[in-house]
Each structure stands twice: as structure tokens, then as C-alpha cells.
Coordinates of C-alpha atoms in Angstrom, one line a residue:
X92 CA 0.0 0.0 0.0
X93 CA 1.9 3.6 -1.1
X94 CA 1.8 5.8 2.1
X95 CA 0.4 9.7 0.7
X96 CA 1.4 13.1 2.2
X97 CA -0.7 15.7 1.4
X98 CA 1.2 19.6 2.4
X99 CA 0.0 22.8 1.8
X100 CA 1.2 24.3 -1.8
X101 CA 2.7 27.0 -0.3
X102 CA 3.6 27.9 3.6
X103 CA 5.3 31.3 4.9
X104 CA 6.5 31.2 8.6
X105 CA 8.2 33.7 10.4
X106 CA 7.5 37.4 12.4
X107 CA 5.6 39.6 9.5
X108 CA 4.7 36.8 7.5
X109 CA 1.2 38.1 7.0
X110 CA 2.5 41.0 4.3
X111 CA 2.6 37.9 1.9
X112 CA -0.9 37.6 1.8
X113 CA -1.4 40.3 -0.2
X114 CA 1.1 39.0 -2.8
X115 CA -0.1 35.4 -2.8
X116 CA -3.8 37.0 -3.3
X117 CA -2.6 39.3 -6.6
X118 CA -0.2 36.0 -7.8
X119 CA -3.3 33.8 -8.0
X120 CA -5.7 36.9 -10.0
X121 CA -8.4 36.5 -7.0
X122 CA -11.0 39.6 -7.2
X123 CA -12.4 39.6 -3.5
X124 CA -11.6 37.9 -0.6
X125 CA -14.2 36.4 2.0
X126 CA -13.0 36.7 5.3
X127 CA -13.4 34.0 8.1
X128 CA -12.8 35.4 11.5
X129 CA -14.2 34.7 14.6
X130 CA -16.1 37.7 16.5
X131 CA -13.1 38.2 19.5
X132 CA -10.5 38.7 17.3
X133 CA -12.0 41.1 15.2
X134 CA -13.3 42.7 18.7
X135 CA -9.3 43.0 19.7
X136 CA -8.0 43.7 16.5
X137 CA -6.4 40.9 15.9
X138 CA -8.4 39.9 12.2
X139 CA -7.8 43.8 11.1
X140 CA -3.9 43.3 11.2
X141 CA -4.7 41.1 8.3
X142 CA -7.6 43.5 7.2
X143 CA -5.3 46.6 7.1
X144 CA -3.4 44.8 4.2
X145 CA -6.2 44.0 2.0
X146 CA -7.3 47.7 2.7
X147 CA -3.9 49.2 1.8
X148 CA -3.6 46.9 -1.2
X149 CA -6.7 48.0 -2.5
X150 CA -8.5 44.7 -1.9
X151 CA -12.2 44.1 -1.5
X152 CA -13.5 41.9 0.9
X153 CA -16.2 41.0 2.9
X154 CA -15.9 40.0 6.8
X155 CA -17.6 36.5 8.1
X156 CA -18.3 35.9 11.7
X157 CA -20.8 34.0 12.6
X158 CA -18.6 31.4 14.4
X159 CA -18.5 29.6 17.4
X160 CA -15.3 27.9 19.3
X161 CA -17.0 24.6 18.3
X162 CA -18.4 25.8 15.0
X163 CA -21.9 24.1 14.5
X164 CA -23.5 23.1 11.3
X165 CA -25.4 26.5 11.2
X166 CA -22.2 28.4 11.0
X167 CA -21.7 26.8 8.2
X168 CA -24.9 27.0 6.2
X169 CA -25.0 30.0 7.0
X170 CA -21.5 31.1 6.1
X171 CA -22.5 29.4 2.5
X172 CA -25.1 31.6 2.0
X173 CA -23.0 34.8 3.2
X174 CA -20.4 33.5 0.3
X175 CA -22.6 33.3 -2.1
X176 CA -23.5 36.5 -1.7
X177 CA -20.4 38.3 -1.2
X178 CA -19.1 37.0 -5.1
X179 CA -15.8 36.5 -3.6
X180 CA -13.3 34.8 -5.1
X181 CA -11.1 32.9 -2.1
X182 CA -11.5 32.5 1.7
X183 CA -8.9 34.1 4.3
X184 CA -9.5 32.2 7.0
X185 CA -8.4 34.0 10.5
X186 CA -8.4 32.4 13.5
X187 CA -8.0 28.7 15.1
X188 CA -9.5 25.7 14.6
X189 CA -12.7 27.1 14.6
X190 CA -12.5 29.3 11.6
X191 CA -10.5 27.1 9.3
X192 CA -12.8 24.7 10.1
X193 CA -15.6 26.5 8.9
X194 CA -14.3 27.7 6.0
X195 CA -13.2 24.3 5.2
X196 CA -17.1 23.5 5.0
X197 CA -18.0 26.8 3.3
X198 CA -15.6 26.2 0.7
X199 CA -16.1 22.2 -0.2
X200 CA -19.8 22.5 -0.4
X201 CA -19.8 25.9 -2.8
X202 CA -17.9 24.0 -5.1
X203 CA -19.9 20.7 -4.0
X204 CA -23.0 21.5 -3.9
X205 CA -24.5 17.9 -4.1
X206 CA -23.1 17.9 -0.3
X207 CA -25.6 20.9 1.3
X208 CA -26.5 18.7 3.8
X209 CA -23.2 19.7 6.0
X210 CA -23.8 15.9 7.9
X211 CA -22.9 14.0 4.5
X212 CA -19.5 15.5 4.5
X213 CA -18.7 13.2 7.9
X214 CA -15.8 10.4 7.0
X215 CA -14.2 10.6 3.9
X216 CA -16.6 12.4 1.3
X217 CA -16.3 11.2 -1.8
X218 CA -16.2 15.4 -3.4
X219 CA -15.3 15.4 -6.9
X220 CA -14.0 19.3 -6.8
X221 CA -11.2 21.1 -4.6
X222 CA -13.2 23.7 -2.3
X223 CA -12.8 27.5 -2.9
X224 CA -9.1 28.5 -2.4
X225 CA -8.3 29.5 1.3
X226 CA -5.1 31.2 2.4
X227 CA -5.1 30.4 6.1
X228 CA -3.7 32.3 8.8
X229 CA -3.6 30.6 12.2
X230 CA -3.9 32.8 15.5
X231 CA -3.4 29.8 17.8
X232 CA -0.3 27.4 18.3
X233 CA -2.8 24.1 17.9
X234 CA -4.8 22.9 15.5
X235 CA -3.1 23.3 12.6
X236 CA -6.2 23.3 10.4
X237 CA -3.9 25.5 8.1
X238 CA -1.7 22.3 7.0
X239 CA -4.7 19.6 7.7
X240 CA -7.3 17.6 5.5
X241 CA -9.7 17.1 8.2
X242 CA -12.1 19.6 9.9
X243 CA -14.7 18.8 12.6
X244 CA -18.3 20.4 12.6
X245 CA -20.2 19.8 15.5
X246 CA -24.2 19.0 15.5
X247 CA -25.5 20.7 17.8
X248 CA -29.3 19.0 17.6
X249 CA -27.8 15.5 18.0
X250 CA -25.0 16.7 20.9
X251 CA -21.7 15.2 18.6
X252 CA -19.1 16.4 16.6
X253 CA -18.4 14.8 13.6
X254 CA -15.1 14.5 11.6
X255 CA -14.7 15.3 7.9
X256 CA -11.3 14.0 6.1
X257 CA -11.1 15.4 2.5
X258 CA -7.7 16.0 0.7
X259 CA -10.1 18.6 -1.5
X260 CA -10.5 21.4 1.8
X261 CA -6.4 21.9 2.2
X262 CA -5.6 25.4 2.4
X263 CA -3.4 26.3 -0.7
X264 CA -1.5 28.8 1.3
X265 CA -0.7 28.8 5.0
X266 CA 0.5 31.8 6.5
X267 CA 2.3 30.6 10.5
X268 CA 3.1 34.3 11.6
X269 CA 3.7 34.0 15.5
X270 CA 2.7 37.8 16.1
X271 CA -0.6 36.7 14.9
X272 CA -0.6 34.6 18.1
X273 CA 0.7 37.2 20.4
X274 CA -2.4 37.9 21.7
X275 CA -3.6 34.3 22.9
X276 CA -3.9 34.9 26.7
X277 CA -2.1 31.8 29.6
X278 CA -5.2 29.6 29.3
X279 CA -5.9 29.0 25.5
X280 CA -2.3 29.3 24.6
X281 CA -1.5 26.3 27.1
X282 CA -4.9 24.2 26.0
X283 CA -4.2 24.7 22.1
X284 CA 0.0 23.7 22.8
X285 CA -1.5 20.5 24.5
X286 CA -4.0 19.9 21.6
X287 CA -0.2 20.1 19.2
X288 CA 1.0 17.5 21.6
X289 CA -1.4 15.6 21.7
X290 CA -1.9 15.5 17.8
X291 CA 2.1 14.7 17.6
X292 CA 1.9 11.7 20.2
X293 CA -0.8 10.1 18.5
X294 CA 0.3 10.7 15.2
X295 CA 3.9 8.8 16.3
X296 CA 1.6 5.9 17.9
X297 CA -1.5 5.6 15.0
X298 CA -1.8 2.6 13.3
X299 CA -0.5 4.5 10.4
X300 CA 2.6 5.9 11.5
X301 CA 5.6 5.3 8.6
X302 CA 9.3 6.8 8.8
X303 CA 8.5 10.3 6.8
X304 CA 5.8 11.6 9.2
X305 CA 7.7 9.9 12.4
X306 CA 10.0 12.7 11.3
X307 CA 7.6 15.4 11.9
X308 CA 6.0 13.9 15.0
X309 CA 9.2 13.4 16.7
X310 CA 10.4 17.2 15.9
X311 CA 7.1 18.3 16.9
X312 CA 7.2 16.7 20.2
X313 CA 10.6 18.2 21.0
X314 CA 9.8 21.9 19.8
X315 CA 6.5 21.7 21.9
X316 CA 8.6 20.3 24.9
X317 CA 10.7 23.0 24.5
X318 CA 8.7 25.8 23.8
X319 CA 5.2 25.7 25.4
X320 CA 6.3 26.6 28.8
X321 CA 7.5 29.8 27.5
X322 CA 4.6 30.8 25.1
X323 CA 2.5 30.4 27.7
X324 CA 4.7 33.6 29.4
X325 CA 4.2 35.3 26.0
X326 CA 7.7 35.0 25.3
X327 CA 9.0 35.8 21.8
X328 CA 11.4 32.7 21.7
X329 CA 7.7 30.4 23.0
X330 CA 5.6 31.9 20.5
X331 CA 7.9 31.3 17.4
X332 CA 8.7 27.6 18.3
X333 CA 5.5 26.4 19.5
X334 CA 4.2 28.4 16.1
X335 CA 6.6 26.0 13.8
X336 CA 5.7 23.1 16.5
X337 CA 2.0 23.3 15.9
X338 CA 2.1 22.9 12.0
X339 CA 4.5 20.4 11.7
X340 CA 2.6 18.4 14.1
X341 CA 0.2 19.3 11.8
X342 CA 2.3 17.9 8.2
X343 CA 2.6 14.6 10.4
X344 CA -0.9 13.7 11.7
X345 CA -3.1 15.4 8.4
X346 CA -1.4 12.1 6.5
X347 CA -1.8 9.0 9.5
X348 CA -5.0 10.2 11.0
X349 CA -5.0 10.1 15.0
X350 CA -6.8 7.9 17.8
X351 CA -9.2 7.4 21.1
X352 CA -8.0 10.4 22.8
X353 CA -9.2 12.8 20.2
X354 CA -12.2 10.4 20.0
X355 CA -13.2 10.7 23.4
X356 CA -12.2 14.5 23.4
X357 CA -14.5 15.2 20.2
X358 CA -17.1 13.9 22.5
X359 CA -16.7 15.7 25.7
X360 CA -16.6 18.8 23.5
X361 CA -19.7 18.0 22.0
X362 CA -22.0 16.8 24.9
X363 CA -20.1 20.0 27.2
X364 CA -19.0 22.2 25.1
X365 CA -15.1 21.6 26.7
X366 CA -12.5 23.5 24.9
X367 CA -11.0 21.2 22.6
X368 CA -7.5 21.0 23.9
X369 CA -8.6 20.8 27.1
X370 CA -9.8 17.6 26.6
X371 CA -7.2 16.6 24.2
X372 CA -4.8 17.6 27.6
X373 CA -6.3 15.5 30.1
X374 CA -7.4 12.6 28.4
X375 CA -3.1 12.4 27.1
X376 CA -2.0 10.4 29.8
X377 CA -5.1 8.7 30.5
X378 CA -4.5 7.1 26.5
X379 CA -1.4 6.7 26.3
X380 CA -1.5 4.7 29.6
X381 CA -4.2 2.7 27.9
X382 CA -2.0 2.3 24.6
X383 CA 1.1 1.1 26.4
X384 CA 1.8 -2.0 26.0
X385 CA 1.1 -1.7 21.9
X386 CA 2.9 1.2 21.0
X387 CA 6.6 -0.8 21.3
X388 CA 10.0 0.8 21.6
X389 CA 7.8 4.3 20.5
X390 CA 7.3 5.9 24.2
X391 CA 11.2 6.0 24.5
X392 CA 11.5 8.3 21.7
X393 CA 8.5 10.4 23.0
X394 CA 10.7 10.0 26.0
X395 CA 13.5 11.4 24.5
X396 CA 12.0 14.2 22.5
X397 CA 10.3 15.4 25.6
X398 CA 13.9 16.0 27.1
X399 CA 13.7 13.1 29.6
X400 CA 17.3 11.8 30.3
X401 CA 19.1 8.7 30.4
X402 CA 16.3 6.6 28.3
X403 CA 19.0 4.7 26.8
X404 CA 19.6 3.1 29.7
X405 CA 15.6 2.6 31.0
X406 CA 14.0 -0.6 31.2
X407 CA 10.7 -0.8 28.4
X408 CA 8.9 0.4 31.5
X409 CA 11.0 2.8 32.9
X410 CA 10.4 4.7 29.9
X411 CA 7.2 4.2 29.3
X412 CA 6.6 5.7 32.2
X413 CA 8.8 8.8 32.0
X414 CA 7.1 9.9 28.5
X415 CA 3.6 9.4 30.6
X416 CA 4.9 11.5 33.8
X417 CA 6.7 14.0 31.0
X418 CA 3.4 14.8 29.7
X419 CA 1.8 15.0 32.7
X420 CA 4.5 17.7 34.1
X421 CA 3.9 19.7 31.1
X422 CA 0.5 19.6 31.3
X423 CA 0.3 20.6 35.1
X424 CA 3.2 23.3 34.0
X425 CA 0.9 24.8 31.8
X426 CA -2.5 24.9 34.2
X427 CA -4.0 22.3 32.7
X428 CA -7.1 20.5 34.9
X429 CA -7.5 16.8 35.4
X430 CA -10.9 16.5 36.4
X431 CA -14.2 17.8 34.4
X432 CA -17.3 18.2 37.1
X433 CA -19.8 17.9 34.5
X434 CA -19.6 14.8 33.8
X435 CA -22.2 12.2 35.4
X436 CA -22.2 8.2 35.5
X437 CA -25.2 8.5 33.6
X438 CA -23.6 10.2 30.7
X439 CA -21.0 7.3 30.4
X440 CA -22.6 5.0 28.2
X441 CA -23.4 7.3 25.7
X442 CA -20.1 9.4 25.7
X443 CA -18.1 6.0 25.3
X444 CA -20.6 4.9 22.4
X445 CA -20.5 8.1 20.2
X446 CA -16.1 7.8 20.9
X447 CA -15.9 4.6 19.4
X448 CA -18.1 5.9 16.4
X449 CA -15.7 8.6 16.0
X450 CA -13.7 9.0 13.0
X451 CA -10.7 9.2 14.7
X452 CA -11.0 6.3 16.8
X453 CA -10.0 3.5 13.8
X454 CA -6.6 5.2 13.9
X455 CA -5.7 3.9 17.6
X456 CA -3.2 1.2 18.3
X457 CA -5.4 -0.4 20.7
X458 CA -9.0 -1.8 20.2
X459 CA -11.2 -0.7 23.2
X460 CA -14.3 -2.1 24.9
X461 CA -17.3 0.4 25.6
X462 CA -16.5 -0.7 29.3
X463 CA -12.5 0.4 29.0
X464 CA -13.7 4.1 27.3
X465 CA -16.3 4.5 30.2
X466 CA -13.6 3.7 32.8
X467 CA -11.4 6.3 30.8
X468 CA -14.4 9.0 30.9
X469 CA -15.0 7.9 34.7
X470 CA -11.3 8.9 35.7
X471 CA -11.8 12.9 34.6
X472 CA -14.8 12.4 36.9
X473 CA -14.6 14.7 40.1
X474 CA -14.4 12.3 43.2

């Protein structure tokens, strides 16, 4: 079986790497530009850094914010009928996971329209077309939706979120500027690091994993080690390598797909509306204790990468250990919680059955009972 990798066309990273917008906008001949942004950073000016260029450049556009942090179906039907009406040309997409997501939709079912209904997008869609050009500019050090093929919608009516996986909704130009990140405040800086960590640890340990995107998971792991503590300070030195940590996490886990803890955190977002990297943070160590015994010599590399000492010389379970205590370090560094006091026993069943219906849960090294995913649930519970 050939082993794809799918990459943006074209990626800027750096301090200023926003004033290339306007370039990649006049190299491609597009007329107007609709753009995505969610309604606090256009409140704290964060979207009109990018806004001011279009402006100055002479650019039309035509702002979109009807998005949520979980962005629901309805953002996106209605975000297809604000396109349509704009007769723009391309997307900027502004934000994090939240508006690339969305503008992911928009754009595959403008140029899709047999798939209106946003729910027959979930899976792998079988779209003929590529969706309207986006140039994506992430303002969090996370998701990197800007590099991905996947976006996740959530449905709001039947409380889940649903995955969508569709080489077709790739950005064609990611623009990683950290000062577009500047502004993240302690809290969703550290939850969207841990969601980059989390994405570069289970994209290491996915059935999937092959040699060419080990590379990026392992370098991820080590620039996100490295780095988080300090973004989460707002330091200059943080922001720029938890920035370049984030999408090449991102190059890795796009191309091998992921496993139960983004599973079970899809669902706790869903049924509690938890920020996404939040539960991506605290269910970490929780799955990778669960994956243990099947992800090999694998845990003393995370080891490694992580900055742990001496693994070399570690027994199989000394070092699976330290990469499990490493992450949990990290995560307590950075103020993440380890307990969620909405959840209730009688929410377990259901929570563990919409997790192993998620897409991401094929991905996992591990096959899992219902009962082993409610246990997992149970241990966030507040005793």
C-alpha cells in the first residue's frame, strides 16, 4: 500500500509573515476575498492586522463571523449563504481551529453543492471538486487546520461532533506568523499547545505511523517540549517555536489520522462544550497509559523528544513511564485541569458509544471495549 502526504502548496512562517498575503492574493488573479474570522479577534483587532493589508492593497472583501469555538452546522450554512452573496473569489480564514474549520465546509460544499446537507461530509466524502481557495492564517499554536485535511463540525441537535477527512479542503496557502498569536492569553495558549502535543503523540503511535511523518512527530514533540512553557509567558522565543511546533505536528498527523483520545475529546466537546485542547490535555495520559503495552519501543523516543534523560539506559517500563509522567508535568506546568465536574455516570454510556463511532478512533493502536472508554471517561470524573 503507497503511504500519501498531502502539504499545503505553499507555507510562509516567520515574524511579519502576513504582508505575503497580499502577494499570494494578486499571484493567483483573485478579485475579492471572504474573510473568516471569529467575532473576539475582530473585537481585539487581531483579524484587522490582516484587514489593514487588504485595505492598503486595495483589496475588497467582505468579513464572516458567525462562528462559534465549536463551530456548528449552522455556521456553516450560513457562512455558504453569506459566500454566495459576497461573489468572492477565495476565503482568508483568520483564527483557530474554529475558523478554518468552517471555512473548510464553506468552501467544499460551494464548489460541492450535491453535499448541502453539511452531515454527508462526515468520513471521507467522496467530493469530486477542490473547495474554494483558502489562504489560512492561524492565530493559535494548535490545531493546525492550516496544514490539515480534516475539519470537525459539530451538531448541535444530535449533541456530537463529527469529523470530515477530504484531501479537496487543504488550504493552498498557510501563513504561520507568530505575532498573529501574540495575543492568545495563559489559558488557551497552554490548552491549544496540548491539543499540538497531543496530535504529535498520537500521530507517532497511529496505526498509520511510517518513517516520513515519524520525522515530523518526533520534531514536533521536541519543539513543543521545549517551547510551550514559554509561550505560555508570552515569550518571543515560546511563541515562534510552539508556532513552527504546531504545523509540523500538523504535516505529520493530516497524512496518518490520530486515535481514542481525540475520540473521546471530540465527544466531551460536544456533549459540554469543553475547549477542545482541554480535553485533548487531560485525556493524554489517560491514552497513552491505555496504549502502552502496543505502542513498542515508541514511548522511549516520546521519551527522549520530551527532554527526559538517560532513556537509553531505562528498562521498556521505565520509559514508558517517564514519556507518561513528562506529559503530565507539562500539562500541570501549563495549568491544565485533570478533572471535568460535568460529567455524570449516567452520561458514560453514551459518551463512550459516540467515541468509538468517532472517525478518529480507527486510527488507535489499541481496540477498546465500551466498558474500557467509560472507565477512561469515569477517571476525569470529580471524586
Amino acid at each position: 500500500m503507497a503511504n500519501r502526504i498531502s502539504l499545503n502548496g505553499t507555507s510562509y512562517h516567520g515574524a511579519g509573515a502576513i504582508s505575503e498575503i497580499v502577494n499570494e492574493i494578486n499571484n493567483y488573479g483573485f478579485k475579492k476575498a471572504f474573510v473568516a474570522s471569529d467575532p473576539d479577534l475582530i473585537k481585539f483587532g487581531v483579524t484587522k492586522k490582516v484587514t489593514d493589508l487588504l485595505d492598503e492593497a486595495g483589496i475588497p472583501y467582505e468579513i464572516y463571523s458567525d462562528i462559534k469555538p465549536n463551530p456548528t452546522i449552522e455556521n456553516v450554512k450560513n457562512g455558504v449563504e453569506a459566500f454566495k452573496k459576497s461573489n468572492a473569489d477565495c476565503i482568508v480564514a483568520i483564527g483557530g481551529g474554529s475558523s478554518m474549520d468552517t471555512s473548510k465546509a464553506i468552501g467544499i460544499i460551494i464548489n460541492n453543492p450535491e453535499f448541502e446537507d453539511v452531515r454527508s461530509l462526515e468520513g471521507v466524502a467522496p467530493t469530486k471538486n477542490p473547495c474554494v481557495p483558502i489562504i489560512a492564517v492561524p492565530t493559535t499554536a494548535g490545531t493546525a487546520a492550516e496544514v490539515t485535511i480534516n475539519y470537525v463540525i459539530t451538531d448541535v441537535e444530535k449533541e456530537r461532533k463529527f469529523v470530515c477527512v477530504d484531501p479537496h479542503d487543504m488550504p493552498i496557502v498557510a501563513v504561520v506568523d507568530p505575532e498573529m498569536m501574540a495575543s492568545m492569553p495563559k489559558g488557551l495558549t497552554a490548552s491549544t499547545g496540548m491539543d499540538a502535543l497531543t496530535h504529535a503523540i498520537e500521530g507517532y503511535t497511529t496505526k498509520a505511523a511510517w518513517e516520513m511523518t515519524d520525522m515530523f512527530h518526533l520534531e514536533a514533540i521536541r519543539l513543543i517540549s521545549k517551547n510551550l512553557r514559554g509561550a505560555v509567558e508570552n515569550t518571543k522565543e515560546g511563541r515562534e517555536g510552539m508556532a513552527l511546533g504546531q504545523y509540523i505536528a500538523g504535516m505529520g498527523f493530516s497524512n496518518v489520522g490520530l486515535g481514542i483520545d481525540h475520540a473521546m475529546a471530540h465527544t466531551l466537546s460536544a456533549h459540554y462544550d469543553t475547549p477542545h485542547g482541554v480535553a485533548c490535555a487531560m485525556f493524554l495520559p489517560i491514552s497513552m497509559e491505555f496504549n502502552r503495552e502496543y505502542t513498542g519501543e515508541r514511548l522511549r523516543e516520546v521519551a527522549r523528544a520530551m527532554g527526559v534523560e538517560g532513556v537509553d539506559n531505562m528498562s521498556q517500563e521505565e520509559y514508558r513511564d517517564a514519556a507518561i509522567a513528562a506529559v503530565k508535568k507539562l500539562s500541570s506546568d501549563v495549568g491544565i485541569p485533570t478533572t471535568l465536574d460535568k460529567i455524570k455516570e449516567e452520561d458514560l454510556n453514551q459518551l463512550a458509544e459516540d467515541a468509538l463511532n468517532d472517525a478518529c478512533y480507527p486510527g488507535n493502536p489499541r481496540e477498546a471495549t465500551k466498558e474500557q472508554v467509560i472507565e477512561m471517561f469515569r477517571m476525569l470524573m470529580v471524586k
